[in-house]
Short mmCIF file of C-alpha atoms and ligand atoms in Angstrom, two decimals:
data_model
loop_
_atom_site.label_atom_id
_atom_site.label_comp_id
_atom_site.label_asym_id
_atom_site.label_seq_id
_atom_site.Cartn_x
_atom_site.Cartn_y
_atom_site.Cartn_z
CA MET A 1077 -2.22 -14.35 -32.94
CA THR A 1078 -0.47 -10.73 -32.08
CA LEU A 1079 -1.17 -8.77 -28.89
CA LEU A 1080 -2.36 -5.07 -29.48
CA VAL A 1081 -0.55 -3.41 -26.62
CA THR A 1082 -0.70 0.57 -25.66
CA GLY A 1083 1.94 2.71 -24.09
CA CYS A 1084 5.23 0.99 -24.82
CA ALA A 1085 7.58 3.54 -25.50
CA GLY A 1086 7.37 3.77 -21.47
CA PHE A 1087 9.18 3.02 -18.62
CA ILE A 1088 7.24 -0.72 -18.14
CA GLY A 1089 5.12 -1.14 -21.81
CA SER A 1090 9.11 -1.04 -22.90
CA ASN A 1091 9.75 -3.46 -20.73
CA PHE A 1092 7.51 -5.42 -21.53
CA VAL A 1093 8.55 -5.46 -25.03
CA HIS A 1094 12.03 -6.08 -25.16
CA THR A 1095 11.38 -9.03 -22.19
CA TRP A 1096 8.33 -10.37 -24.33
CA LEU A 1097 10.32 -10.70 -28.09
CA ALA A 1098 12.85 -12.06 -26.01
CA GLY A 1099 10.84 -14.76 -25.73
CA SER A 1100 8.61 -14.99 -28.01
CA ASP A 1101 8.16 -15.08 -31.78
CA GLU A 1102 3.75 -13.26 -31.13
CA PRO A 1103 3.88 -9.70 -32.78
CA ILE A 1104 2.82 -6.59 -31.37
CA VAL A 1105 1.62 -3.87 -32.40
CA ASN A 1106 2.41 -1.00 -29.88
CA VAL A 1107 -0.14 2.27 -29.73
CA ASP A 1108 1.46 5.05 -28.00
CA LYS A 1109 1.23 8.66 -28.46
CA LEU A 1110 5.19 9.41 -27.26
CA THR A 1111 4.00 12.57 -24.92
CA TYR A 1112 6.89 13.52 -23.29
CA ALA A 1113 7.46 10.01 -21.26
CA GLY A 1114 6.96 8.14 -24.38
CA ASN A 1115 10.60 7.57 -26.24
CA LEU A 1116 11.16 5.73 -29.19
CA SER A 1117 14.87 5.24 -27.93
CA ASN A 1118 13.22 3.33 -25.06
CA LEU A 1119 12.97 0.65 -28.45
CA GLU A 1120 15.40 0.96 -30.82
CA SER A 1121 16.69 -2.51 -30.61
CA VAL A 1122 13.20 -3.21 -31.99
CA LEU A 1123 12.30 -0.72 -34.29
CA GLY A 1124 13.09 -2.95 -36.76
CA ASP A 1125 12.12 -6.34 -35.82
CA ALA A 1126 9.64 -7.47 -38.12
CA ARG A 1127 7.73 -8.92 -35.11
CA HIS A 1128 7.05 -5.02 -33.57
CA THR A 1129 4.97 -2.35 -34.97
CA PHE A 1130 4.96 1.06 -33.71
CA VAL A 1131 2.42 3.48 -33.82
CA GLN A 1132 1.71 6.53 -33.17
CA GLY A 1133 -1.85 7.21 -31.04
CA ASP A 1134 -4.04 8.00 -29.02
CA ILE A 1135 -5.98 5.91 -26.67
CA ALA A 1136 -7.96 8.19 -26.77
CA GLU A 1137 -8.65 7.96 -30.39
CA ARG A 1138 -11.65 5.22 -31.12
CA ALA A 1139 -11.84 5.84 -35.34
CA LEU A 1140 -7.85 4.84 -35.02
CA LEU A 1141 -8.33 1.47 -32.14
CA ASP A 1142 -11.50 -0.09 -34.87
CA LYS A 1143 -9.51 0.03 -37.49
CA LEU A 1144 -5.89 -0.75 -35.70
CA LEU A 1145 -8.04 -4.13 -34.16
CA ALA A 1146 -9.63 -4.75 -37.85
CA LEU A 1147 -6.23 -4.90 -39.50
CA HIS A 1148 -4.63 -7.25 -36.87
CA LEU A 1149 -7.26 -8.83 -35.39
CA PRO A 1150 -5.29 -9.82 -31.59
CA ARG A 1151 -5.68 -12.22 -29.89
CA ALA A 1152 -5.78 -10.09 -26.75
CA ILE A 1153 -5.12 -5.99 -25.37
CA ILE A 1154 -2.95 -4.68 -23.12
CA ASN A 1155 -3.11 -1.32 -21.77
CA PHE A 1156 -0.19 0.15 -20.28
CA ALA A 1157 -0.70 3.88 -21.53
CA ALA A 1158 -1.16 6.32 -18.79
CA GLU A 1159 -0.07 9.20 -17.12
CA SER A 1160 2.27 8.06 -14.52
CA HIS A 1161 3.23 10.38 -12.94
CA VAL A 1162 1.71 11.85 -9.08
CA ASP A 1163 3.87 15.06 -9.03
CA ARG A 1164 2.66 16.21 -12.44
CA SER A 1165 -1.01 14.87 -11.60
CA ILE A 1166 -0.68 17.97 -8.90
CA HIS A 1167 -0.23 19.87 -11.03
CA SER A 1168 -2.16 19.12 -13.94
CA PRO A 1169 -5.05 16.32 -13.13
CA ILE A 1170 -6.60 16.92 -16.66
CA ASP A 1171 -4.44 15.07 -18.96
CA PHE A 1172 -4.54 11.96 -15.97
CA LEU A 1173 -8.99 12.16 -16.96
CA HIS A 1174 -8.24 11.73 -20.64
CA THR A 1175 -6.00 9.09 -20.73
CA ASN A 1176 -6.44 7.31 -17.71
CA VAL A 1177 -10.31 7.65 -17.92
CA MET A 1178 -11.22 8.42 -20.64
CA GLY A 1179 -8.62 6.02 -23.41
CA THR A 1180 -9.26 3.09 -20.63
CA PHE A 1181 -13.38 4.09 -21.80
CA HIS A 1182 -12.94 4.45 -25.16
CA LEU A 1183 -9.98 0.93 -25.80
CA LEU A 1184 -12.87 -0.88 -23.44
CA GLU A 1185 -15.24 -0.02 -25.39
CA ALA A 1186 -12.89 -0.51 -29.07
CA ALA A 1187 -12.34 -3.84 -28.27
CA ARG A 1188 -16.05 -4.80 -26.92
CA ASP A 1189 -17.46 -4.07 -30.77
CA TYR A 1190 -14.73 -6.12 -31.76
CA TRP A 1191 -14.86 -8.87 -29.51
CA THR A 1192 -18.38 -9.31 -30.11
CA ALA A 1193 -17.54 -8.58 -34.14
CA GLN A 1194 -15.70 -12.08 -33.89
CA GLY A 1195 -18.30 -14.10 -32.27
CA GLN A 1196 -16.86 -13.58 -28.57
CA PRO A 1197 -14.29 -15.69 -28.68
CA GLU A 1198 -13.46 -17.50 -25.24
CA GLY A 1199 -9.83 -17.29 -25.73
CA PHE A 1200 -9.63 -12.73 -25.97
CA ARG A 1201 -8.19 -11.30 -22.97
CA PHE A 1202 -7.80 -7.28 -21.63
CA LEU A 1203 -5.34 -6.92 -19.74
CA HIS A 1204 -5.41 -3.79 -17.63
CA ILE A 1205 -2.32 -2.18 -15.48
CA SER A 1206 -3.05 -0.75 -12.60
CA THR A 1207 -0.97 0.43 -9.79
CA ASP A 1208 -1.37 0.06 -5.77
CA GLU A 1209 -1.70 3.16 -4.97
CA VAL A 1210 -5.67 2.60 -6.10
CA PHE A 1211 -6.04 1.44 -1.98
CA GLY A 1212 -4.80 4.71 -0.41
CA SER A 1213 -2.33 4.73 2.48
CA LEU A 1214 -1.32 2.01 4.79
CA GLY A 1215 -0.36 2.23 8.77
CA PRO A 1216 2.73 1.22 9.67
CA GLN A 1217 1.45 -2.24 11.04
CA GLU A 1218 -1.14 -2.43 8.86
CA PRO A 1219 -0.57 -5.91 6.36
CA GLY A 1220 -0.21 -5.08 2.86
CA PHE A 1221 -2.82 -4.56 0.54
CA SER A 1222 -4.54 -7.35 -0.84
CA GLU A 1223 -6.93 -7.74 -3.63
CA THR A 1224 -9.94 -7.52 -1.84
CA HIS A 1225 -8.63 -4.12 -0.30
CA GLY A 1226 -10.76 -1.05 -0.64
CA TYR A 1227 -10.23 1.79 -2.64
CA GLU A 1228 -9.32 4.36 -1.49
CA PRO A 1229 -7.07 6.64 -3.88
CA ASN A 1230 -5.65 10.29 -2.54
CA SER A 1231 -4.07 11.47 -5.93
CA PRO A 1232 -5.52 12.96 -8.73
CA TYR A 1233 -3.45 9.94 -10.84
CA SER A 1234 -4.42 7.03 -8.47
CA ALA A 1235 -8.15 8.59 -8.53
CA SER A 1236 -7.91 8.55 -12.34
CA LYS A 1237 -6.49 4.95 -12.82
CA ALA A 1238 -8.94 3.41 -9.75
CA SER A 1239 -12.08 4.81 -11.79
CA ALA A 1240 -9.97 2.98 -14.70
CA ASP A 1241 -10.00 -0.05 -13.02
CA HIS A 1242 -13.72 0.16 -11.77
CA LEU A 1243 -14.69 1.15 -15.31
CA VAL A 1244 -12.39 -2.70 -16.55
CA ARG A 1245 -14.35 -4.34 -13.90
CA ALA A 1246 -18.16 -2.92 -14.79
CA TRP A 1247 -17.19 -4.04 -19.06
CA HIS A 1248 -16.79 -6.85 -17.32
CA HIS A 1249 -19.94 -7.58 -15.57
CA THR A 1250 -22.17 -6.12 -17.36
CA TYR A 1251 -20.95 -6.99 -20.99
CA GLY A 1252 -19.04 -10.17 -20.36
CA LEU A 1253 -15.80 -8.01 -21.77
CA PRO A 1254 -12.78 -11.02 -20.66
CA VAL A 1255 -10.93 -9.02 -18.49
CA LEU A 1256 -7.56 -9.52 -16.36
CA THR A 1257 -6.30 -6.38 -14.10
CA THR A 1258 -2.67 -6.09 -12.70
CA ASN A 1259 -2.18 -4.15 -9.43
CA CYS A 1260 1.43 -3.64 -9.32
CA SER A 1261 3.93 -1.70 -6.53
CA ASN A 1262 6.25 0.48 -7.51
CA ASN A 1263 8.44 -0.44 -10.52
CA TYR A 1264 12.01 0.74 -11.01
CA GLY A 1265 14.84 -0.60 -13.77
CA PRO A 1266 16.10 0.50 -16.85
CA TYR A 1267 14.55 2.75 -19.26
CA HIS A 1268 12.75 4.80 -15.95
CA PHE A 1269 12.41 8.68 -16.93
CA PRO A 1270 14.43 10.57 -14.67
CA GLU A 1271 11.25 12.55 -12.97
CA LYS A 1272 10.66 8.91 -10.32
CA LEU A 1273 12.87 8.59 -7.17
CA ILE A 1274 14.75 5.64 -9.07
CA PRO A 1275 16.18 7.47 -11.78
CA LEU A 1276 15.90 11.09 -10.84
CA VAL A 1277 18.66 10.62 -7.68
CA ILE A 1278 20.95 8.30 -10.46
CA HIS A 1279 20.57 10.88 -12.47
CA ASN A 1280 20.98 14.68 -10.13
CA ALA A 1281 23.79 12.24 -8.33
CA LEU A 1282 25.56 11.75 -11.66
CA SER A 1283 25.40 15.37 -12.04
CA GLY A 1284 25.82 16.16 -8.85
CA LYS A 1285 23.24 18.36 -8.17
CA PRO A 1286 21.02 18.21 -5.00
CA LEU A 1287 19.15 14.51 -4.80
CA PRO A 1288 15.61 15.59 -3.04
CA ILE A 1289 14.02 14.29 -0.22
CA TYR A 1290 10.46 14.98 0.41
CA GLY A 1291 9.66 15.76 4.08
CA ASP A 1292 11.57 13.87 6.87
CA GLY A 1293 11.69 10.13 3.86
CA GLN A 1294 10.26 8.33 5.96
CA GLN A 1295 7.80 7.24 2.78
CA ILE A 1296 7.56 3.51 2.15
CA ARG A 1297 7.02 1.96 -0.89
CA ASP A 1298 6.95 -1.25 -1.47
CA TRP A 1299 9.47 -1.55 -4.70
CA LEU A 1300 10.12 -4.43 -7.75
CA TYR A 1301 12.12 -4.77 -10.27
CA VAL A 1302 10.65 -4.18 -13.15
CA LYS A 1303 11.49 -7.35 -15.14
CA ASP A 1304 9.58 -9.02 -12.39
CA HIS A 1305 6.59 -6.72 -13.50
CA CYS A 1306 6.64 -8.08 -16.98
CA LEU A 1307 7.02 -11.90 -15.94
CA ALA A 1308 4.17 -11.37 -13.49
CA ILE A 1309 1.92 -9.77 -16.49
CA GLN A 1310 2.33 -12.30 -19.19
CA CYS A 1311 1.56 -15.08 -16.17
CA VAL A 1312 -1.87 -13.52 -15.65
CA LEU A 1313 -2.27 -13.18 -19.82
CA ASP A 1314 -1.57 -16.85 -19.95
CA LYS A 1315 -2.75 -18.20 -16.53
CA GLY A 1316 -5.38 -15.69 -14.96
CA LEU A 1317 -8.93 -16.44 -14.28
CA VAL A 1318 -11.10 -13.97 -16.14
CA GLY A 1319 -12.88 -11.39 -13.83
CA HIS A 1320 -9.88 -11.48 -11.65
CA THR A 1321 -6.98 -9.10 -10.01
CA TYR A 1322 -3.69 -9.79 -9.39
CA ASN A 1323 -1.80 -7.78 -6.91
CA VAL A 1324 1.75 -7.86 -8.42
CA GLY A 1325 4.72 -6.84 -5.75
CA GLY A 1326 8.71 -7.27 -4.44
CA ASN A 1327 8.16 -7.63 -0.97
CA ASN A 1328 10.96 -5.14 -0.71
CA GLU A 1329 9.65 -2.84 1.62
CA LYS A 1330 11.66 -0.37 1.74
CA THR A 1331 11.99 4.27 2.93
CA ASN A 1332 12.32 6.91 0.63
CA LEU A 1333 15.76 7.75 2.70
CA GLU A 1334 16.73 3.99 2.77
CA VAL A 1335 15.99 4.14 -1.51
CA VAL A 1336 18.04 6.79 -1.79
CA GLU A 1337 21.28 6.40 0.89
CA THR A 1338 21.34 2.14 -1.13
CA ILE A 1339 21.82 4.71 -4.45
CA CYS A 1340 24.80 6.21 -3.08
CA ALA A 1341 26.10 3.39 -1.67
CA THR A 1342 26.32 1.67 -4.55
CA LEU A 1343 27.46 5.26 -6.55
CA ASP A 1344 30.44 5.83 -4.13
CA ARG A 1345 31.44 2.34 -4.84
CA LEU A 1346 30.89 2.22 -9.22
CA ARG A 1347 31.73 6.20 -9.29
CA PRO A 1348 33.90 7.14 -6.79
CA LEU A 1349 33.66 10.87 -6.52
CA ALA A 1350 37.29 12.67 -7.01
CA SER A 1351 37.07 14.53 -4.13
CA GLY A 1352 37.20 11.30 -1.98
CA ARG A 1353 33.32 12.39 -0.38
CA SER A 1354 30.21 10.47 -0.63
CA TYR A 1355 26.80 11.30 -3.04
CA ARG A 1356 25.16 11.34 0.51
CA ASP A 1357 26.62 14.67 0.90
CA GLN A 1358 23.63 15.82 -2.48
CA ILE A 1359 20.87 14.51 -0.55
CA THR A 1360 18.72 17.44 0.85
CA PHE A 1361 15.31 17.55 2.43
CA VAL A 1362 12.87 19.45 0.39
CA LYS A 1363 8.96 21.07 0.88
CA ASP A 1364 6.66 17.74 1.02
CA ARG A 1365 4.51 16.41 -1.32
CA PRO A 1366 0.63 17.62 -0.75
CA GLY A 1367 -1.29 14.26 0.17
CA HIS A 1368 1.79 12.12 0.07
CA ASP A 1369 0.85 8.50 0.95
CA ARG A 1370 2.94 7.38 4.36
CA ARG A 1371 3.23 3.90 2.91
CA TYR A 1372 2.74 1.15 0.68
CA ALA A 1373 3.18 -2.46 0.71
CA ILE A 1374 1.81 -5.33 -1.43
CA ASP A 1375 0.35 -9.07 -0.17
CA ALA A 1376 1.16 -10.66 -3.87
CA SER A 1377 0.50 -14.25 -2.28
CA LYS A 1378 -2.45 -14.89 -4.74
CA ILE A 1379 -0.05 -14.07 -7.82
CA GLN A 1380 2.42 -16.39 -6.33
CA ARG A 1381 -0.13 -19.33 -5.51
CA GLU A 1382 -2.67 -19.45 -7.63
CA LEU A 1383 -0.41 -18.50 -10.88
CA GLY A 1384 2.96 -19.85 -9.57
CA TRP A 1385 4.61 -15.72 -10.08
CA THR A 1386 7.47 -15.32 -7.98
CA PRO A 1387 9.81 -12.42 -8.18
CA GLN A 1388 13.42 -13.62 -9.42
CA GLU A 1389 14.91 -10.28 -8.28
CA SER A 1390 15.85 -8.89 -4.03
CA PHE A 1391 16.12 -5.64 -4.04
CA GLU A 1392 20.19 -5.40 -3.96
CA SER A 1393 20.61 -7.16 -6.63
CA GLY A 1394 17.83 -5.20 -8.90
CA ILE A 1395 19.23 -2.08 -8.60
CA ALA A 1396 22.68 -3.02 -8.29
CA LYS A 1397 21.73 -3.73 -12.19
CA THR A 1398 19.77 -0.63 -12.51
CA ILE A 1399 22.55 1.35 -11.60
CA ALA A 1400 25.10 -1.02 -13.46
CA TRP A 1401 22.48 -0.20 -16.47
CA TYR A 1402 22.03 3.90 -15.86
CA LEU A 1403 26.35 4.22 -15.66
CA ASP A 1404 26.02 1.94 -18.66
CA HIS A 1405 23.34 4.46 -21.05
CA PRO A 1406 24.79 7.51 -20.65
CA GLU A 1407 23.62 7.99 -24.03
CA TRP A 1408 19.81 6.93 -23.55
CA VAL A 1409 19.80 9.36 -20.42
CA ALA A 1410 21.21 12.72 -22.65
CA SER A 1411 18.56 11.56 -25.39
CA ILE A 1412 15.37 11.68 -22.74
CA THR A 1413 16.62 14.81 -20.66
CA SER A 1414 15.59 17.72 -23.29
CA GLY A 1415 14.04 20.98 -22.70
CA ALA A 1416 10.40 19.84 -21.80
CA TYR A 1417 12.35 18.09 -19.32
CA ARG A 1418 14.92 20.61 -17.63
CA ASP A 1419 11.49 22.67 -17.19
CA TRP A 1420 9.74 20.78 -15.39
CA VAL A 1421 12.78 19.81 -13.12
CA GLU A 1422 12.59 23.72 -12.84
CA GLN A 1423 9.58 24.16 -11.55
CA GLN A 1424 8.96 21.39 -9.94
CA TYR A 1425 12.31 22.17 -8.09
CA THR A 1426 13.02 25.78 -7.41
CA ALA A 1427 8.83 25.65 -5.73
CA LYS A 1428 9.58 22.95 -3.46
CA THR A 1429 13.37 24.61 -2.32
CA GLY A 1430 13.39 27.60 -3.47
CA ALA A 1431 16.15 26.88 -5.85
CA ALA A 1432 16.50 25.23 -9.15
P1 NAD B 2463 5.47 5.47 -18.74
O1 NAD B 2463 4.31 7.24 -17.50
O2 NAD B 2463 6.60 5.17 -17.99
O3 NAD B 2463 4.62 5.21 -19.96
C1 NAD B 2463 3.43 5.89 -20.51
C2 NAD B 2463 3.63 5.34 -21.63
O4 NAD B 2463 1.98 5.78 -22.20
C3 NAD B 2463 4.16 6.41 -22.53
O5 NAD B 2463 4.86 6.06 -23.10
C4 NAD B 2463 3.22 7.34 -23.61
O6 NAD B 2463 3.63 8.02 -24.41
C5 NAD B 2463 2.20 6.35 -23.35
N1 NAD B 2463 0.89 7.35 -23.45
C6 NAD B 2463 0.10 8.42 -22.16
N2 NAD B 2463 -1.11 8.61 -22.37
C7 NAD B 2463 -0.90 7.98 -24.27
C8 NAD B 2463 -2.52 8.01 -24.78
N3 NAD B 2463 -3.85 8.96 -24.61
N4 NAD B 2463 -2.91 7.12 -26.24
C9 NAD B 2463 -1.00 6.50 -26.14
N5 NAD B 2463 -0.01 6.34 -25.14
C10 NAD B 2463 -0.52 7.24 -24.12
O7 NAD B 2463 4.56 4.89 -17.09
P2 NAD B 2463 5.32 3.74 -16.81
O8 NAD B 2463 5.80 3.29 -15.60
O9 NAD B 2463 5.74 2.72 -17.77
O10 NAD B 2463 3.72 2.59 -16.80
C11 NAD B 2463 3.23 2.12 -17.59
C12 NAD B 2463 1.59 1.67 -16.63
O11 NAD B 2463 2.20 0.84 -15.28
C13 NAD B 2463 0.47 2.93 -16.24
O12 NAD B 2463 -0.99 2.64 -16.56
C14 NAD B 2463 1.26 2.96 -14.83
O13 NAD B 2463 -0.39 3.37 -14.32
C15 NAD B 2463 1.67 1.70 -14.43
N6 NAD B 2463 2.04 1.05 -12.89
C16 NAD B 2463 2.89 1.57 -13.01
C17 NAD B 2463 4.09 1.64 -11.67
C18 NAD B 2463 5.41 2.05 -11.60
O14 NAD B 2463 6.21 2.42 -10.33
N7 NAD B 2463 5.66 3.18 -12.80
C19 NAD B 2463 3.37 0.58 -11.44
C20 NAD B 2463 2.83 0.18 -11.16
C21 NAD B 2463 1.63 0.32 -12.18
P1 TYD B 2464 7.15 8.29 -7.22
O1 TYD B 2464 8.84 7.59 -8.04
O2 TYD B 2464 7.47 9.63 -8.02
O3 TYD B 2464 6.53 7.46 -7.53
P2 TYD B 2464 5.09 7.27 -6.65
O4 TYD B 2464 4.89 8.93 -5.82
O5 TYD B 2464 3.72 6.38 -7.49
O6 TYD B 2464 5.23 6.31 -5.64
O7 TYD B 2464 8.28 9.09 -5.99
C1 TYD B 2464 8.46 7.62 -5.20
C2 TYD B 2464 8.41 8.34 -3.04
O8 TYD B 2464 9.42 8.64 -2.99
C3 TYD B 2464 7.69 9.53 -3.46
O9 TYD B 2464 7.01 8.63 -2.03
C4 TYD B 2464 8.10 10.60 -3.47
C5 TYD B 2464 9.55 10.18 -3.31
N1 TYD B 2464 9.87 11.50 -3.87
C6 TYD B 2464 11.30 11.80 -3.56
O10 TYD B 2464 11.06 12.39 -1.85
N2 TYD B 2464 11.80 12.99 -4.18
C7 TYD B 2464 11.41 13.21 -5.93
O11 TYD B 2464 12.17 14.00 -6.09
C8 TYD B 2464 11.04 12.43 -5.76
C9 TYD B 2464 10.61 12.28 -7.84
C10 TYD B 2464 10.00 11.83 -5.29
#
């Protein structure tokens, strides 16, 4: 029994490896290209663990996938690998098409051939990790996205993830591949790369830099602590019905301004500034993201009702844990805020504010 899991040097994948190995001896083969978002330092504590095999590779490289499947004979494939940052997808969409669309296609084809060569075992699973962003943007009074909500992706990122979801669906309907898909809301927690809102704001606050809020800061996201997402994925792998999709969310809708103010208030308590001022003073409103989705919210009642999953963390408990983790791991932040990271921040925020 082995899992072949892609993209586990990134944020959610690395948390998945830690969560999985804390509760199981079933080995994981982790295939990751190590893009700017993949960091082996996220996996430091398991790099010498016999249950975790790391392979640097691209999910669009079919020959490598065939070789790994034949060698490790996994009972399931879980696909986390993706380009995941909306702002980068606006600057340079091509990488999103390469990995999220073509990479998923090659992984599905490799999985189909492997599953067929194995005699189509009933227990095999292809679990695809997706996002709520494929559903588009909600109005203020609309109910959260259910699994039957139409796909209305608005960014190059969400369009590429929507394409991947459709391929996964088609490989089930056409070829019978036993697939599962999860569509999750925004995650936060340890090992989150500081290009995304929550880790960027924590990092900038502690570095004395501006806390950039796009537009009016009233956009809403539905935040889920990453470990709860990892537990939901385990639950879907164990109990999910083949061909089904499951929406995963924390029932924690917050405006971006609320999120940033919560981070500032927590840091004021845990790491007060010598000047006696609040981190709030660093908040800076900057030019909005083009095509910025106004609101995401998830109706997670299907996974709760049918599979018995519920999130363990509230936003308050999860954000406190997250901030404590960043305060305890300055060496991790230092190791990943490299030259390439600094180049991105300069390019992105100079354009928005006129100053780095
Ligand atoms: P991430 O950007 O932190 O990590 C992505 C990982 O994939 C990196 O380690 C990267 O090196 C790897 N990768 C990229 N291209 C690859 C390729 N061609 N071949 C092999 N590896 C490749 O992303 P994340 O936030 O951990 O997201 C993981 C998955 O979860 C993605 O599919 C994303 O769409 C989905 N998701 C993310 C969130 C969120 O809030 N972060 C919410 C819902 C769903
Ligand atoms: P992000 O973490 O990039 O996730 P996503 O775009 O996938 O939801 O952004 C979360 C929200 O925060 C989104 O509405 C954009 C906003 N945001 C800012 O206001 N400032 C920032 O510097 C960043 C990175 C995001």
